[in-house]
mmCIF file of C-alpha atoms in Angstrom:
data_model
loop_
_atom_site.group_PDB
_atom_site.id
_atom_site.type_symbol
_atom_site.label_atom_id
_atom_site.label_comp_id
_atom_site.label_asym_id
_atom_site.label_seq_id
_atom_site.Cartn_x
_atom_site.Cartn_y
_atom_site.Cartn_z
ATOM 1 C CA MET A 1251 217.706 -53.602 -232.785
ATOM 2 C CA ALA A 1252 216.214 -54.310 -229.547
ATOM 3 C CA ALA A 1253 214.033 -51.867 -227.272
ATOM 4 C CA GLY A 1254 215.981 -49.520 -225.522
ATOM 5 C CA ASP A 1255 219.488 -50.174 -227.130
ATOM 6 C CA LEU A 1256 220.214 -46.607 -227.695
ATOM 7 C CA VAL A 1257 219.271 -45.391 -224.453
ATOM 8 C CA THR A 1258 222.211 -44.785 -222.340
ATOM 9 C CA ALA A 1259 221.782 -41.392 -220.490
ATOM 10 C CA PRO A 1260 218.948 -39.709 -218.358
ATOM 11 C CA GLY A 1261 216.774 -37.845 -220.670
ATOM 12 C CA HIS A 1262 216.990 -40.230 -223.397
ATOM 13 C CA VAL A 1263 213.745 -41.131 -225.185
ATOM 14 C CA GLN A 1264 213.767 -43.969 -227.906
ATOM 15 C CA PHE A 1265 210.890 -44.543 -230.152
ATOM 16 C CA GLY A 1266 211.638 -47.330 -232.456
ATOM 17 C CA ASP A 1267 214.987 -46.607 -233.895
ATOM 18 C CA LEU A 1268 214.685 -42.688 -233.175
ATOM 19 C CA LEU A 1269 216.623 -41.535 -230.262
ATOM 20 C CA LEU A 1270 215.658 -38.007 -228.590
ATOM 21 C CA GLY A 1271 217.508 -36.351 -225.684
ATOM 22 C CA PRO A 1272 221.137 -35.540 -224.618
ATOM 23 C CA SER A 1273 223.895 -35.687 -227.345
ATOM 24 C CA THR A 1274 221.045 -35.853 -230.326
ATOM 25 C CA ALA A 1275 219.489 -33.355 -232.692
ATOM 26 C CA TYR A 1276 216.180 -33.412 -230.707
ATOM 27 C CA GLY A 1277 216.033 -32.047 -227.296
ATOM 28 C CA TRP A 1278 212.987 -31.800 -225.221
ATOM 29 C CA LYS A 1279 211.799 -29.869 -222.242
ATOM 30 C CA THR A 1280 208.875 -31.551 -220.528
ATOM 31 C CA LEU A 1281 207.143 -35.011 -220.510
ATOM 32 C CA ALA A 1282 203.387 -35.483 -219.645
ATOM 33 C CA GLY A 1283 201.401 -38.587 -219.169
ATOM 34 C CA TRP A 1284 204.340 -40.931 -218.471
ATOM 35 C CA GLU A 1285 204.279 -40.736 -214.705
ATOM 36 C CA ASP A 1286 200.427 -39.791 -214.718
ATOM 37 C CA THR A 1287 197.508 -42.203 -213.880
ATOM 38 C CA PRO A 1288 196.274 -43.226 -217.400
ATOM 39 C CA GLY A 1289 192.517 -42.256 -217.588
ATOM 40 C CA LEU A 1290 190.149 -44.565 -216.091
ATOM 41 C CA ASP A 1291 186.805 -46.239 -217.035
ATOM 42 C CA SER A 1292 184.763 -46.845 -213.799
ATOM 43 C CA GLY A 1293 182.246 -49.769 -213.294
ATOM 44 C CA ASN A 1294 180.482 -48.097 -210.400
ATOM 45 C CA VAL A 1295 176.814 -48.244 -210.692
ATOM 46 C CA ASN A 1296 174.535 -45.607 -209.054
ATOM 47 C CA ARG A 1297 172.417 -46.797 -206.209
ATOM 48 C CA SER A 1298 168.668 -46.355 -207.188
ATOM 49 C CA ASP A 1299 167.558 -46.267 -203.383
ATOM 50 C CA ALA A 1300 170.355 -44.726 -201.496
ATOM 51 C CA HIS A 1301 173.254 -42.286 -201.613
ATOM 52 C CA GLY A 1302 176.409 -43.139 -203.505
ATOM 53 C CA SER A 1303 176.914 -46.171 -205.842
ATOM 54 C CA TYR A 1304 177.850 -49.855 -206.075
ATOM 55 C CA LEU A 1305 181.587 -50.485 -206.263
ATOM 56 C CA GLY A 1306 182.753 -51.513 -209.649
ATOM 57 C CA ARG A 1307 186.112 -52.276 -211.475
ATOM 58 C CA LEU A 1308 188.381 -49.391 -212.624
ATOM 59 C CA LEU A 1309 189.861 -50.089 -215.968
ATOM 60 C CA ALA A 1310 192.676 -48.146 -217.495
ATOM 61 C CA GLN A 1311 192.306 -46.217 -220.838
ATOM 62 C CA SER A 1312 195.309 -46.007 -223.229
ATOM 63 C CA ARG A 1313 198.296 -43.965 -221.952
ATOM 64 C CA ILE A 1314 198.867 -40.686 -223.938
ATOM 65 C CA VAL A 1315 202.445 -39.371 -223.714
ATOM 66 C CA THR A 1316 203.423 -36.039 -224.665
ATOM 67 C CA LEU A 1317 206.782 -34.566 -225.349
ATOM 68 C CA ASP A 1318 206.719 -30.824 -225.364
ATOM 69 C CA GLY A 1319 209.302 -28.067 -226.137
ATOM 70 C CA VAL A 1320 211.066 -30.133 -228.495
ATOM 71 C CA VAL A 1321 214.001 -28.405 -229.945
ATOM 72 C CA ILE A 1322 215.898 -29.479 -232.985
ATOM 73 C CA ARG A 1323 219.407 -28.523 -233.721
ATOM 74 C CA THR A 1324 221.548 -29.100 -236.627
ATOM 75 C CA ASP A 1325 224.111 -27.559 -238.894
ATOM 76 C CA PRO A 1326 222.940 -24.520 -240.924
ATOM 77 C CA GLY A 1327 221.293 -25.937 -244.055
ATOM 78 C CA ARG A 1328 220.600 -29.520 -242.419
ATOM 79 C CA MET A 1329 217.495 -28.614 -240.680
ATOM 80 C CA GLY A 1330 215.144 -30.045 -243.465
ATOM 81 C CA ALA A 1331 216.966 -33.486 -243.338
ATOM 82 C CA ALA A 1332 216.610 -33.746 -239.511
ATOM 83 C CA VAL A 1333 212.884 -32.827 -239.875
ATOM 84 C CA ARG A 1334 212.446 -35.453 -242.511
ATOM 85 C CA GLU A 1335 214.097 -37.867 -240.342
ATOM 86 C CA LEU A 1336 211.786 -37.160 -237.458
ATOM 87 C CA SER A 1337 208.739 -37.313 -239.774
ATOM 88 C CA ALA A 1338 209.806 -40.755 -241.133
ATOM 89 C CA ALA A 1339 210.392 -41.896 -237.550
ATOM 90 C CA THR A 1340 207.161 -40.742 -236.331
ATOM 91 C CA ALA A 1341 204.804 -41.539 -239.423
ATOM 92 C CA LEU A 1342 201.434 -42.891 -239.331
ATOM 93 C CA ARG A 1343 201.398 -46.634 -238.744
ATOM 94 C CA ASP A 1344 198.881 -49.714 -237.983
ATOM 95 C CA ASP A 1345 201.215 -51.248 -235.273
ATOM 96 C CA GLU A 1346 202.819 -49.962 -232.088
ATOM 97 C CA LEU A 1347 206.668 -49.558 -231.700
ATOM 98 C CA PRO A 1348 208.682 -49.681 -228.499
ATOM 99 C CA LEU A 1349 208.872 -46.449 -226.659
ATOM 100 C CA VAL A 1350 211.665 -46.413 -223.980
ATOM 101 C CA ILE A 1351 212.289 -43.568 -221.432
ATOM 102 C CA LEU A 1352 215.139 -43.017 -219.003
ATOM 103 C CA LEU A 1353 214.423 -40.139 -216.581
ATOM 104 C CA ASP A 1354 217.392 -40.737 -213.844
ATOM 105 C CA ASP A 1355 219.685 -43.367 -212.595
ATOM 106 C CA SER A 1356 216.693 -45.796 -212.134
ATOM 107 C CA PRO A 1357 216.247 -48.321 -214.904
ATOM 108 C CA PRO A 1358 214.316 -47.212 -218.270
ATOM 109 C CA LEU A 1359 210.604 -48.280 -218.728
ATOM 110 C CA LEU A 1360 209.087 -49.430 -221.840
ATOM 111 C CA ALA A 1361 205.573 -48.938 -223.430
ATOM 112 C CA PHE A 1362 204.376 -49.981 -226.886
ATOM 113 C CA ALA A 1363 203.015 -46.978 -228.527
ATOM 114 C CA ARG A 1364 202.566 -45.035 -232.053
ATOM 115 C CA CYS A 1365 202.900 -41.486 -232.701
ATOM 116 C CA LEU A 1366 199.409 -39.613 -232.907
ATOM 117 C CA ARG A 1367 200.716 -36.080 -233.553
ATOM 118 C CA ARG A 1368 203.907 -34.428 -234.742
ATOM 119 C CA ALA A 1369 204.039 -30.556 -234.599
ATOM 120 C CA VAL A 1370 207.205 -28.717 -235.981
ATOM 121 C CA PRO A 1371 206.912 -25.208 -236.395
ATOM 122 C CA VAL A 1372 208.399 -23.833 -239.767
ATOM 123 C CA GLY A 1373 210.095 -20.512 -240.149
ATOM 124 C CA THR A 1374 212.994 -19.331 -242.499
ATOM 125 C CA GLY A 1375 215.069 -18.052 -239.654
ATOM 126 C CA GLY A 1376 215.207 -21.420 -237.753
ATOM 127 C CA TYR A 1377 215.944 -23.446 -240.756
ATOM 128 C CA GLY A 1378 218.619 -21.043 -241.821
ATOM 129 C CA VAL A 1379 220.558 -21.058 -238.343
ATOM 130 C CA GLY A 1380 219.788 -24.788 -237.753
ATOM 131 C CA VAL A 1381 217.539 -24.322 -234.665
ATOM 132 C CA VAL A 1382 213.703 -25.110 -234.470
ATOM 133 C CA THR A 1383 211.983 -24.794 -231.227
ATOM 134 C CA GLY A 1384 208.414 -25.338 -229.905
ATOM 135 C CA ALA A 1385 208.194 -28.651 -231.704
ATOM 136 C CA ALA A 1386 205.891 -31.351 -229.889
ATOM 137 C CA LEU A 1387 205.431 -35.325 -230.121
ATOM 138 C CA GLN A 1388 202.362 -37.100 -228.882
ATOM 139 C CA PHE A 1389 202.365 -40.869 -228.386
ATOM 140 C CA GLU A 1390 199.410 -43.342 -227.541
ATOM 141 C CA ALA A 1391 199.969 -46.716 -225.764
ATOM 142 C CA THR A 1392 197.008 -49.038 -226.066
ATOM 143 C CA ASP A 1393 198.377 -51.085 -223.175
ATOM 144 C CA PRO A 1394 198.652 -48.196 -220.323
ATOM 145 C CA ARG A 1395 201.221 -50.325 -218.423
ATOM 146 C CA ARG A 1396 204.948 -49.666 -218.623
ATOM 147 C CA TYR A 1397 207.247 -52.585 -218.318
ATOM 148 C CA GLY A 1398 210.918 -53.426 -217.434
ATOM 149 C CA LEU A 1399 213.296 -53.901 -220.294
ATOM 150 C CA THR A 1400 214.192 -57.329 -219.269
ATOM 151 C CA GLU A 1401 211.874 -60.175 -220.572
ATOM 152 C CA GLN A 1402 211.930 -62.931 -217.850
ATOM 153 C CA GLN A 1403 211.420 -66.719 -218.413
ATOM 154 C CA VAL A 1404 211.092 -69.738 -216.512
ATOM 155 C CA ASP A 1405 210.627 -73.422 -217.498
ATOM 156 C CA THR A 1406 209.337 -76.603 -215.966
ATOM 157 C CA ARG A 1407 208.529 -80.182 -216.860
ATOM 158 C CA LEU A 1408 205.741 -82.295 -215.426
ATOM 159 C CA PRO A 1409 206.382 -83.786 -211.908
ATOM 160 C CA MET A 1410 208.537 -86.485 -211.840
ATOM 161 C CA PRO A 1411 209.711 -88.498 -208.702
ATOM 162 C CA GLU A 1412 213.415 -88.933 -207.870
ATOM 163 C CA PRO A 1413 214.785 -92.270 -208.710
ATOM 164 C CA GLY A 1414 216.267 -92.410 -205.170
ATOM 165 C CA LEU A 1415 219.461 -93.598 -203.652
ATOM 166 C CA ASP A 1416 221.528 -96.601 -205.356
ATOM 167 C CA TRP A 1417 222.129 -98.756 -202.550
ATOM 168 C CA HIS A 1418 223.682 -101.558 -204.808
ATOM 169 C CA LEU A 1419 227.306 -100.608 -203.734
ATOM 170 C CA ASP A 1420 230.461 -102.764 -203.587
ATOM 171 C CA PRO A 1421 230.895 -102.902 -199.644
ATOM 172 C CA GLY A 1422 234.701 -103.261 -200.175
ATOM 173 C CA PRO A 1423 237.016 -100.701 -198.310
ATOM 174 C CA GLU A 1424 238.144 -99.325 -201.690
ATOM 175 C CA HIS A 1425 234.520 -97.661 -202.202
ATOM 176 C CA LEU A 1426 234.127 -96.341 -198.535
ATOM 177 C CA ASP A 1427 234.964 -92.615 -199.969
ATOM 178 C CA THR A 1428 232.746 -93.173 -203.065
ATOM 179 C CA PRO A 1429 229.898 -90.549 -203.265
ATOM 180 C CA LEU A 1430 226.565 -91.869 -203.074
ATOM 181 C CA ASP A 1431 224.593 -91.864 -206.247
ATOM 182 C CA PHE A 1432 221.041 -90.206 -205.494
ATOM 183 C CA GLY A 1433 220.289 -90.196 -209.334
ATOM 184 C CA THR A 1434 218.821 -87.423 -211.376
ATOM 185 C CA PRO A 1435 216.946 -84.883 -209.343
ATOM 186 C CA GLY A 1436 213.037 -85.136 -210.215
ATOM 187 C CA SER A 1437 210.951 -82.312 -211.433
ATOM 188 C CA THR A 1438 208.200 -80.761 -209.126
ATOM 189 C CA GLY A 1439 206.527 -79.153 -211.837
ATOM 190 C CA THR A 1440 206.283 -75.792 -210.202
ATOM 191 C CA VAL A 1441 207.957 -72.595 -211.087
ATOM 192 C CA VAL A 1442 208.523 -69.325 -209.412
ATOM 193 C CA THR A 1443 207.687 -65.796 -211.103
ATOM 194 C CA VAL A 1444 208.581 -62.345 -209.719
ATOM 195 C CA ASN A 1445 206.667 -59.274 -210.951
ATOM 196 C CA GLU A 1446 208.796 -56.248 -209.608
ATOM 197 C CA GLY A 1447 206.249 -53.768 -210.622
ATOM 198 C CA ASP A 1448 203.050 -52.589 -209.137
ATOM 199 C CA ALA A 1449 200.728 -53.649 -212.044
ATOM 200 C CA PRO A 1450 199.416 -57.100 -213.112
ATOM 201 C CA ALA A 1451 201.757 -58.547 -215.930
ATOM 202 C CA HIS A 1452 200.279 -60.862 -218.558
ATOM 203 C CA PRO A 1453 202.486 -64.024 -219.241
ATOM 204 C CA VAL A 1454 202.911 -65.730 -222.646
ATOM 205 C CA ILE A 1455 202.629 -69.275 -221.862
ATOM 206 C CA THR A 1456 203.755 -72.140 -223.960
ATOM 207 C CA PHE A 1457 202.862 -75.709 -223.466
ATOM 208 C CA ARG A 1458 205.037 -78.358 -225.442
ATOM 209 C CA GLY A 1459 204.287 -81.932 -226.109
ATOM 210 C CA PRO A 1460 203.975 -84.908 -225.811
ATOM 211 C CA VAL A 1461 201.176 -84.225 -223.307
ATOM 212 C CA ALA A 1462 197.391 -84.409 -222.975
ATOM 213 C CA LEU A 1463 195.210 -81.942 -220.944
ATOM 214 C CA PRO A 1464 197.910 -79.416 -220.192
ATOM 215 C CA SER A 1465 197.099 -76.936 -217.221
ATOM 216 C CA LEU A 1466 198.877 -74.166 -215.312
ATOM 217 C CA THR A 1467 197.731 -73.260 -211.748
ATOM 218 C CA ASN A 1468 198.682 -69.901 -210.180
ATOM 219 C CA LEU A 1469 199.183 -71.037 -206.632
ATOM 220 C CA ALA A 1470 198.908 -67.415 -205.406
ATOM 221 C CA THR A 1471 195.457 -66.602 -206.963
ATOM 222 C CA GLY A 1472 193.941 -69.983 -207.533
ATOM 223 C CA ASP A 1473 193.469 -69.277 -211.190
ATOM 224 C CA VAL A 1474 193.735 -72.154 -213.564
ATOM 225 C CA ILE A 1475 194.155 -72.288 -217.266
ATOM 226 C CA GLU A 1476 193.422 -75.910 -218.974
ATOM 227 C CA TYR A 1477 193.085 -77.391 -222.395
ATOM 228 C CA ASP A 1478 191.348 -80.496 -223.562
ATOM 229 C CA ILE A 1479 193.985 -81.248 -226.399
ATOM 230 C CA GLU A 1480 196.598 -83.751 -226.823
ATOM 231 C CA LEU A 1481 199.928 -82.547 -227.870
ATOM 232 C CA ALA A 1482 202.256 -84.693 -230.102
ATOM 233 C CA ALA A 1483 206.107 -84.137 -229.484
ATOM 234 C CA ASP A 1484 206.531 -81.352 -232.034
ATOM 235 C CA ASP A 1485 203.381 -79.518 -230.911
ATOM 236 C CA VAL A 1486 203.551 -76.311 -229.318
ATOM 237 C CA LEU A 1487 200.497 -74.736 -227.808
ATOM 238 C CA LEU A 1488 200.868 -71.057 -227.290
ATOM 239 C CA VAL A 1489 198.624 -68.959 -224.762
ATOM 240 C CA ASP A 1490 198.813 -65.069 -224.901
ATOM 241 C CA THR A 1491 197.124 -63.947 -221.864
ATOM 242 C CA ARG A 1492 197.302 -60.169 -222.995
ATOM 243 C CA GLU A 1493 195.576 -60.829 -226.179
ATOM 244 C CA GLY A 1494 193.358 -63.561 -225.097
ATOM 245 C CA THR A 1495 194.453 -66.165 -227.835
ATOM 246 C CA VAL A 1496 195.383 -69.863 -227.841
ATOM 247 C CA THR A 1497 197.139 -71.138 -231.002
ATOM 248 C CA LEU A 1498 198.514 -74.521 -231.963
ATOM 249 C CA ASN A 1499 201.915 -74.286 -233.784
ATOM 250 C CA ARG A 1500 201.278 -70.527 -234.247
ATOM 251 C CA THR A 1501 198.599 -71.071 -236.860
ATOM 252 C CA ALA A 1502 195.460 -72.638 -235.661
ATOM 253 C CA SER A 1503 193.294 -71.305 -232.896
ATOM 254 C CA ARG A 1504 192.679 -73.756 -230.120
ATOM 255 C CA LEU A 1505 190.542 -71.455 -227.985
ATOM 256 C CA TYR A 1506 187.716 -73.832 -227.962
ATOM 257 C CA THR A 1507 189.745 -76.650 -226.123
ATOM 258 C CA VAL A 1508 189.273 -74.713 -222.928
ATOM 259 C CA THR A 1509 187.849 -76.525 -220.216
ATOM 260 C CA ALA A 1510 185.360 -75.608 -217.586
ATOM 261 C CA ARG A 1511 188.033 -75.288 -215.107
ATOM 262 C CA SER A 1512 189.713 -72.367 -216.919
ATOM 263 C CA VAL A 1513 189.547 -68.591 -216.148
ATOM 264 C CA PRO A 1514 189.289 -66.387 -219.235
ATOM 265 C CA GLU A 1515 192.893 -66.130 -220.523
ATOM 266 C CA ASN A 1516 193.113 -62.173 -220.275
ATOM 267 C CA THR A 1517 192.473 -62.670 -216.282
ATOM 268 C CA PHE A 1518 195.276 -65.084 -216.007
ATOM 269 C CA THR A 1519 197.890 -62.477 -214.612
ATOM 270 C CA LEU A 1520 201.093 -62.273 -212.612
ATOM 271 C CA THR A 1521 200.142 -59.966 -209.652
ATOM 272 C CA PRO A 1522 203.053 -57.682 -208.130
ATOM 273 C CA GLY A 1523 205.298 -59.780 -206.126
ATOM 274 C CA THR A 1524 206.054 -63.569 -206.064
ATOM 275 C CA ALA A 1525 203.999 -66.173 -207.512
ATOM 276 C CA SER A 1526 204.225 -70.196 -207.623
ATOM 277 C CA LEU A 1527 202.661 -71.921 -210.710
ATOM 278 C CA SER A 1528 202.159 -75.544 -211.213
ATOM 279 C CA PHE A 1529 202.142 -77.567 -214.486
ATOM 280 C CA ARG A 1530 199.926 -80.578 -214.493
ATOM 281 C CA ALA A 1531 198.401 -82.644 -217.219
ATOM 282 C CA ALA A 1532 195.822 -85.807 -217.633
ATOM 283 C CA PRO A 1533 196.781 -88.756 -215.524
ATOM 284 C CA GLY A 1534 199.053 -91.193 -217.129
ATOM 285 C CA SER A 1535 200.524 -87.969 -219.174
ATOM 286 C CA VAL A 1536 204.098 -88.273 -217.892
ATOM 287 C CA ASP A 1537 206.508 -88.071 -220.733
ATOM 288 C CA PRO A 1538 209.538 -86.029 -219.520
ATOM 289 C CA ARG A 1539 209.767 -84.183 -222.945
ATOM 290 C CA ALA A 1540 206.580 -82.352 -222.103
ATOM 291 C CA SER A 1541 207.213 -78.730 -220.880
ATOM 292 C CA CYS A 1542 205.703 -75.358 -219.996
ATOM 293 C CA SER A 1543 207.332 -72.081 -220.145
ATOM 294 C CA LEU A 1544 206.310 -68.546 -219.326
ATOM 295 C CA ARG A 1545 207.614 -65.278 -220.587
ATOM 296 C CA TRP A 1546 206.698 -62.020 -218.892
ATOM 297 C CA ARG A 1547 208.050 -58.399 -217.962
ATOM 298 C CA SER A 1548 207.520 -56.765 -214.646
ATOM 299 C CA ALA A 1549 204.684 -54.122 -215.023
ATOM 300 C CA TYR A 1550 204.266 -50.667 -213.725
ATOM 301 C CA TRP A 1551 201.212 -48.099 -213.774
#
């Protein structure tokens, strides 16, 4: 099941395959931490000889999201099954699941989180009539950003010149209305990305061979990633800028092939707005099969 497939109405909250909100057994009253600024770590350093401090970076901490006032409603005698379903869906785990929340007619947003706390008050009265009130769920997203559901992708090949106009035409009158053949359009090696959010987005970048010394330059920021490696026709070099990893054919790390021109992978981001990026390679590396693709989601604080 894809993230957010069950989310169809304002108030819906989907965690993994569990849906809470309207027309479900699990209602809720308040949501904390979703629209709030996440906690921040400040890089400011106090001045030793003057008032104030030296300006440093602000780095966001994990996002904590809490659903309070959760109400569970079932047929009499079915409360135990509903609570066990909730327990199984929010069990302790080592990985994160998609947490998708739709608050109104605006598009839903996505975070990746796991459930830290589940509180379900137990009383014989509530179980007997099929209503339990005052339950709560708390989630932690190690990446504090929220994302659009749609994953975008762009692809390009190395720059290739256009073949130009074929002037070898029969001058006879029967060819006067024949469209001119300009040949197959060339490739510029440049793609345009759009981050519709207000936070930097980390793309996943894929280089495919045959190509030597593949690089990608963000023309909006000047940042470059480049790898001193030669990829064969079937090789795939995957760069995950969020995790800071570089893997060949999804198995072997090739982080050591980074060149001196490169910025650290986790600093190569798509800032809010539009950016152009150019795919280049070593001189003489002009195979038309070589390609570069980027996948990303618009990111929001």
